[in-house]
């Protein structure tokens, strides 16, 4: 994330979207960043990228979201995409048990490639397809609790909880950041170099708010 | 459909005017014959582009060949005004295309076809709608030999081979053994009392029950096969969702998807080290479409078998890009990506620096898909076919031309890229704007690269 800052926001947070193929990651992304749902979108090859700027606790936060391909082959390449990510939305499909069973594999993937402090939200997507439900909401809650993740059931098609899912992640990240900043201030005399990778990434992205926000 | 214009809505950061940021380069370009310029008409006044809408009517009823030409004519009348600056050029292009058509027709009627000549003509674009492209591609992929008299025999043999492979590899174990058992029973009946002991039940051994978990179990393979089949089906549903040929509930599109599914499954089975990788569906689509819409009925009916062979041939020099184990090897995708960076550096160091260092837009963020899918997801379908004419007819091979075009895609967006930041540039390159394809191909062709040593050294 060491690219040029365009000074339109206070913070820039990189979020990755992960989960099995076909669970609806790309539609969650397009719903969140463009308010669009596409019933027959193309499969994602490699990685796709979108941004949206929004308010979190009175601060302007630019969310830079990376949508990755679901298939195993693309993970080797995508591991580079985890670099600098401070949040992850781990998506499964409530109508496909297998995609829920694979959540553990994705968590392992995050542990291997992402920063250990990454904020993870698990999303059981396609909640509109109630008649096809194969994963109970309680099962989602139980797993989330066990793994220490936030959890929501979402529907990209109906727009349910999409906003809330990202807001939750971004707010949580922001709180961690501000807490760390505070702690750093208090310990200012002891060290000038922050120790955590995450903090650096986020801190060097903060700029001033001179222009208006750039996205819907 | 919900999808109108969903693919390319920029949120104001990036795409400005989706025409040509490189007017100075454009001026040299002549009008492409089959350019679909209508997309400008669906622009919002604020410059927001409504996506790849053109395909929605462009290919409404493809498969009916004689109508394609009409549609193309309709396009011509709808050209964007700013590019219609010289009607004469268009007329000349029409004449040139017609010349290529008659040249190819003549060439294909010869006993011994001059492949070099076919390459030369095809590199300028195979005319649409008259069934020439299918034959041209089959020749360019060496699926058909230059001896016309051998075609019938070659095709028959290949199609039979395909049918046999399909029977052996794509039926479920019980279905397959049932077929085999039927054959066996009739054979055994003639040798009565030969074998004592229990009756064979459809040839399934005790170790090969559906509930058996043994690794060598035919059922184990079959279940794995089912998993792959599901992935393929998911992707086929999402292959050119804007074209009725591939998408929708019609029996026509279902039949097409089924044929493509067979091809991809069979490829996966025959290449277990690579199996099926998402995106292969996109690579197969142009081939299968072109062969299915061949005006020769017999060829169209056998599109599945022919597409399989040509798909294998096409992938033969780029299949390593799909293979994770080879990512860091000299034949893997990362090495190809760095070749692209090198090519850009050689041709435009300023742009290369800007992308590589100033904005840090790495090739793996955008060109990974360009290269693995042979650009089959970046343009409208008609443009993809045109680009593939050039890829397949390039004397230095598909990969050489592919990298040239990728590099040209960057050069053609130079001014926008130079003024863009990371986000804007990435968005621009991941949603590449509509562009004059003939111009793009000319830039690619004129690139400064010693292609012979270039491809040899790699």
Short mmCIF file of N, CA, C and O in Angstrom, two decimals, chain B residues 22-68:
data_model
loop_
_atom_site.label_atom_id
_atom_site.label_comp_id
_atom_site.label_asym_id
_atom_site.label_seq_id
_atom_site.Cartn_x
_atom_site.Cartn_y
_atom_site.Cartn_z
N UNK B 22 -5.65 9.00 -26.17
CA UNK B 22 -4.46 9.21 -26.96
C UNK B 22 -4.79 9.65 -28.37
O UNK B 22 -4.56 8.95 -29.32
N UNK B 23 -5.33 10.82 -28.41
CA UNK B 23 -5.79 11.31 -29.70
C UNK B 23 -4.66 11.33 -30.73
O UNK B 23 -4.84 10.95 -31.86
N UNK B 24 -3.50 11.69 -30.25
CA UNK B 24 -2.42 11.84 -31.23
C UNK B 24 -2.09 10.49 -31.86
O UNK B 24 -1.76 10.40 -33.02
N UNK B 25 -2.24 9.44 -31.08
CA UNK B 25 -1.99 8.13 -31.64
C UNK B 25 -3.16 7.67 -32.49
O UNK B 25 -3.00 6.98 -33.47
N UNK B 26 -4.31 8.07 -32.04
CA UNK B 26 -5.51 7.65 -32.72
C UNK B 26 -5.56 8.14 -34.16
O UNK B 26 -6.09 7.48 -35.03
N UNK B 27 -5.03 9.36 -34.34
CA UNK B 27 -5.18 9.96 -35.65
C UNK B 27 -4.60 9.12 -36.76
O UNK B 27 -5.08 9.13 -37.87
N UNK B 28 -3.58 8.39 -36.40
CA UNK B 28 -2.98 7.55 -37.41
C UNK B 28 -3.82 6.32 -37.71
O UNK B 28 -3.61 5.66 -38.71
N UNK B 29 -4.74 6.04 -36.84
CA UNK B 29 -5.48 4.78 -36.97
C UNK B 29 -6.60 4.87 -37.98
O UNK B 29 -7.31 5.85 -38.05
N UNK B 30 -6.74 3.85 -38.75
CA UNK B 30 -7.86 3.83 -39.67
C UNK B 30 -9.03 3.12 -39.00
O UNK B 30 -8.88 2.45 -38.01
N UNK B 31 -10.14 3.29 -39.59
CA UNK B 31 -11.37 2.76 -39.00
C UNK B 31 -11.42 1.24 -39.06
O UNK B 31 -11.23 0.66 -40.12
N UNK B 32 -11.65 0.60 -37.96
CA UNK B 32 -11.77 -0.85 -38.02
C UNK B 32 -13.12 -1.23 -38.64
O UNK B 32 -14.10 -0.53 -38.45
N UNK B 33 -13.11 -2.29 -39.35
CA UNK B 33 -14.31 -2.68 -40.04
C UNK B 33 -15.44 -3.04 -39.10
O UNK B 33 -16.56 -2.59 -39.24
N UNK B 34 -15.13 -3.84 -38.12
CA UNK B 34 -16.22 -4.34 -37.29
C UNK B 34 -16.22 -3.72 -35.91
O UNK B 34 -16.57 -4.33 -34.93
N UNK B 35 -15.75 -2.52 -35.89
CA UNK B 35 -15.73 -1.85 -34.61
C UNK B 35 -17.14 -1.54 -34.17
O UNK B 35 -17.94 -1.00 -34.92
N UNK B 36 -17.43 -1.87 -32.98
CA UNK B 36 -18.75 -1.53 -32.49
C UNK B 36 -18.64 -0.25 -31.69
O UNK B 36 -18.18 -0.24 -30.58
N UNK B 37 -18.99 0.81 -32.31
CA UNK B 37 -18.79 2.10 -31.68
C UNK B 37 -19.99 2.56 -30.90
O UNK B 37 -20.00 3.66 -30.37
N UNK B 38 -20.99 1.74 -30.82
CA UNK B 38 -22.24 2.20 -30.22
C UNK B 38 -22.13 2.44 -28.73
O UNK B 38 -22.98 3.06 -28.15
N UNK B 39 -21.06 1.98 -28.12
CA UNK B 39 -21.03 2.12 -26.67
C UNK B 39 -21.02 3.57 -26.21
O UNK B 39 -21.46 3.88 -25.14
N UNK B 40 -20.53 4.42 -27.08
CA UNK B 40 -20.54 5.82 -26.71
C UNK B 40 -21.95 6.33 -26.53
O UNK B 40 -22.19 7.26 -25.79
N UNK B 41 -22.85 5.70 -27.21
CA UNK B 41 -24.23 6.18 -27.14
C UNK B 41 -24.88 5.89 -25.81
O UNK B 41 -25.92 6.42 -25.49
N UNK B 42 -24.28 4.99 -25.05
CA UNK B 42 -24.90 4.71 -23.76
C UNK B 42 -24.11 5.33 -22.61
O UNK B 42 -24.22 4.96 -21.48
N UNK B 43 -23.31 6.30 -22.99
CA UNK B 43 -22.59 7.03 -21.96
C UNK B 43 -23.51 7.99 -21.25
O UNK B 43 -24.31 8.66 -21.88
N UNK B 44 -23.31 8.10 -19.99
CA UNK B 44 -23.96 9.17 -19.27
C UNK B 44 -23.22 10.46 -19.61
O UNK B 44 -22.04 10.43 -19.89
N UNK B 45 -23.92 11.57 -19.55
CA UNK B 45 -23.28 12.83 -19.90
C UNK B 45 -22.08 13.14 -19.00
O UNK B 45 -21.14 13.79 -19.41
N UNK B 46 -22.10 12.66 -17.79
CA UNK B 46 -21.00 12.97 -16.89
C UNK B 46 -19.79 12.08 -17.12
O UNK B 46 -18.85 12.08 -16.35
N UNK B 47 -19.86 11.30 -18.16
CA UNK B 47 -18.70 10.50 -18.47
C UNK B 47 -18.69 9.16 -17.78
O UNK B 47 -17.77 8.38 -17.92
N UNK B 48 -19.72 8.86 -17.04
CA UNK B 48 -19.77 7.56 -16.39
C UNK B 48 -20.19 6.54 -17.44
O UNK B 48 -21.17 6.73 -18.14
N UNK B 49 -19.43 5.51 -17.50
CA UNK B 49 -19.69 4.53 -18.55
C UNK B 49 -20.62 3.45 -18.02
O UNK B 49 -20.47 2.98 -16.92
N UNK B 50 -21.55 3.10 -18.85
CA UNK B 50 -22.53 2.14 -18.37
C UNK B 50 -22.16 0.70 -18.63
O UNK B 50 -22.97 -0.20 -18.56
N UNK B 51 -20.93 0.46 -18.93
CA UNK B 51 -20.52 -0.93 -18.98
C UNK B 51 -20.58 -1.54 -20.34
O UNK B 51 -20.79 -0.88 -21.34
N UNK B 52 -20.38 -2.84 -20.37
CA UNK B 52 -20.20 -3.54 -21.64
C UNK B 52 -21.55 -3.91 -22.24
O UNK B 52 -21.86 -5.04 -22.48
N UNK B 53 -22.33 -2.88 -22.43
CA UNK B 53 -23.69 -3.15 -22.83
C UNK B 53 -23.79 -3.61 -24.28
O UNK B 53 -24.74 -4.27 -24.65
N UNK B 54 -22.79 -3.26 -25.03
CA UNK B 54 -22.89 -3.51 -26.46
C UNK B 54 -23.20 -4.97 -26.78
O UNK B 54 -23.93 -5.28 -27.68
N UNK B 55 -22.67 -5.85 -25.96
CA UNK B 55 -22.85 -7.25 -26.26
C UNK B 55 -24.30 -7.67 -26.19
O UNK B 55 -24.70 -8.66 -26.76
N UNK B 56 -25.07 -6.93 -25.44
CA UNK B 56 -26.43 -7.38 -25.22
C UNK B 56 -27.22 -7.48 -26.50
O UNK B 56 -28.06 -8.34 -26.64
N UNK B 57 -26.97 -6.56 -27.39
CA UNK B 57 -27.70 -6.77 -28.63
C UNK B 57 -26.78 -7.20 -29.76
O UNK B 57 -27.19 -7.72 -30.74
N UNK B 58 -25.53 -7.00 -29.53
CA UNK B 58 -24.58 -7.38 -30.56
C UNK B 58 -24.73 -8.85 -30.91
O UNK B 58 -24.67 -9.26 -32.04
N UNK B 59 -24.93 -9.67 -29.88
CA UNK B 59 -24.92 -11.10 -30.12
C UNK B 59 -26.22 -11.74 -29.71
O UNK B 59 -26.25 -12.83 -29.19
N UNK B 60 -27.28 -11.00 -29.88
CA UNK B 60 -28.56 -11.50 -29.45
C UNK B 60 -28.85 -12.90 -29.95
O UNK B 60 -29.23 -13.77 -29.22
N UNK B 61 -28.68 -13.07 -31.23
CA UNK B 61 -29.00 -14.40 -31.74
C UNK B 61 -27.85 -14.91 -32.59
O UNK B 61 -28.01 -15.23 -33.74
N UNK B 62 -26.73 -14.95 -32.01
CA UNK B 62 -25.62 -15.52 -32.73
C UNK B 62 -25.88 -17.01 -32.83
O UNK B 62 -26.55 -17.61 -32.02
N UNK B 63 -25.33 -17.56 -33.81
CA UNK B 63 -25.65 -18.94 -34.08
C UNK B 63 -26.44 -18.95 -35.38
O UNK B 63 -26.48 -19.90 -36.12
N UNK B 64 -27.07 -17.85 -35.65
CA UNK B 64 -27.74 -17.72 -36.94
C UNK B 64 -26.81 -16.88 -37.79
O UNK B 64 -26.80 -15.68 -37.72
N UNK B 65 -26.03 -17.57 -38.56
CA UNK B 65 -24.92 -16.89 -39.20
C UNK B 65 -25.28 -15.78 -40.16
O UNK B 65 -24.66 -14.74 -40.15
N UNK B 66 -26.30 -16.05 -40.91
CA UNK B 66 -26.56 -15.07 -41.96
C UNK B 66 -27.02 -13.74 -41.38
O UNK B 66 -27.06 -12.75 -42.07
N UNK B 67 -27.37 -13.75 -40.12
CA UNK B 67 -27.81 -12.49 -39.55
C UNK B 67 -26.67 -11.67 -38.98
O UNK B 67 -26.82 -10.50 -38.73
N UNK B 68 -25.57 -12.34 -38.76
CA UNK B 68 -24.45 -11.62 -38.17
C UNK B 68 -24.01 -10.47 -39.06
O UNK B 68 -23.79 -9.36 -38.60
#
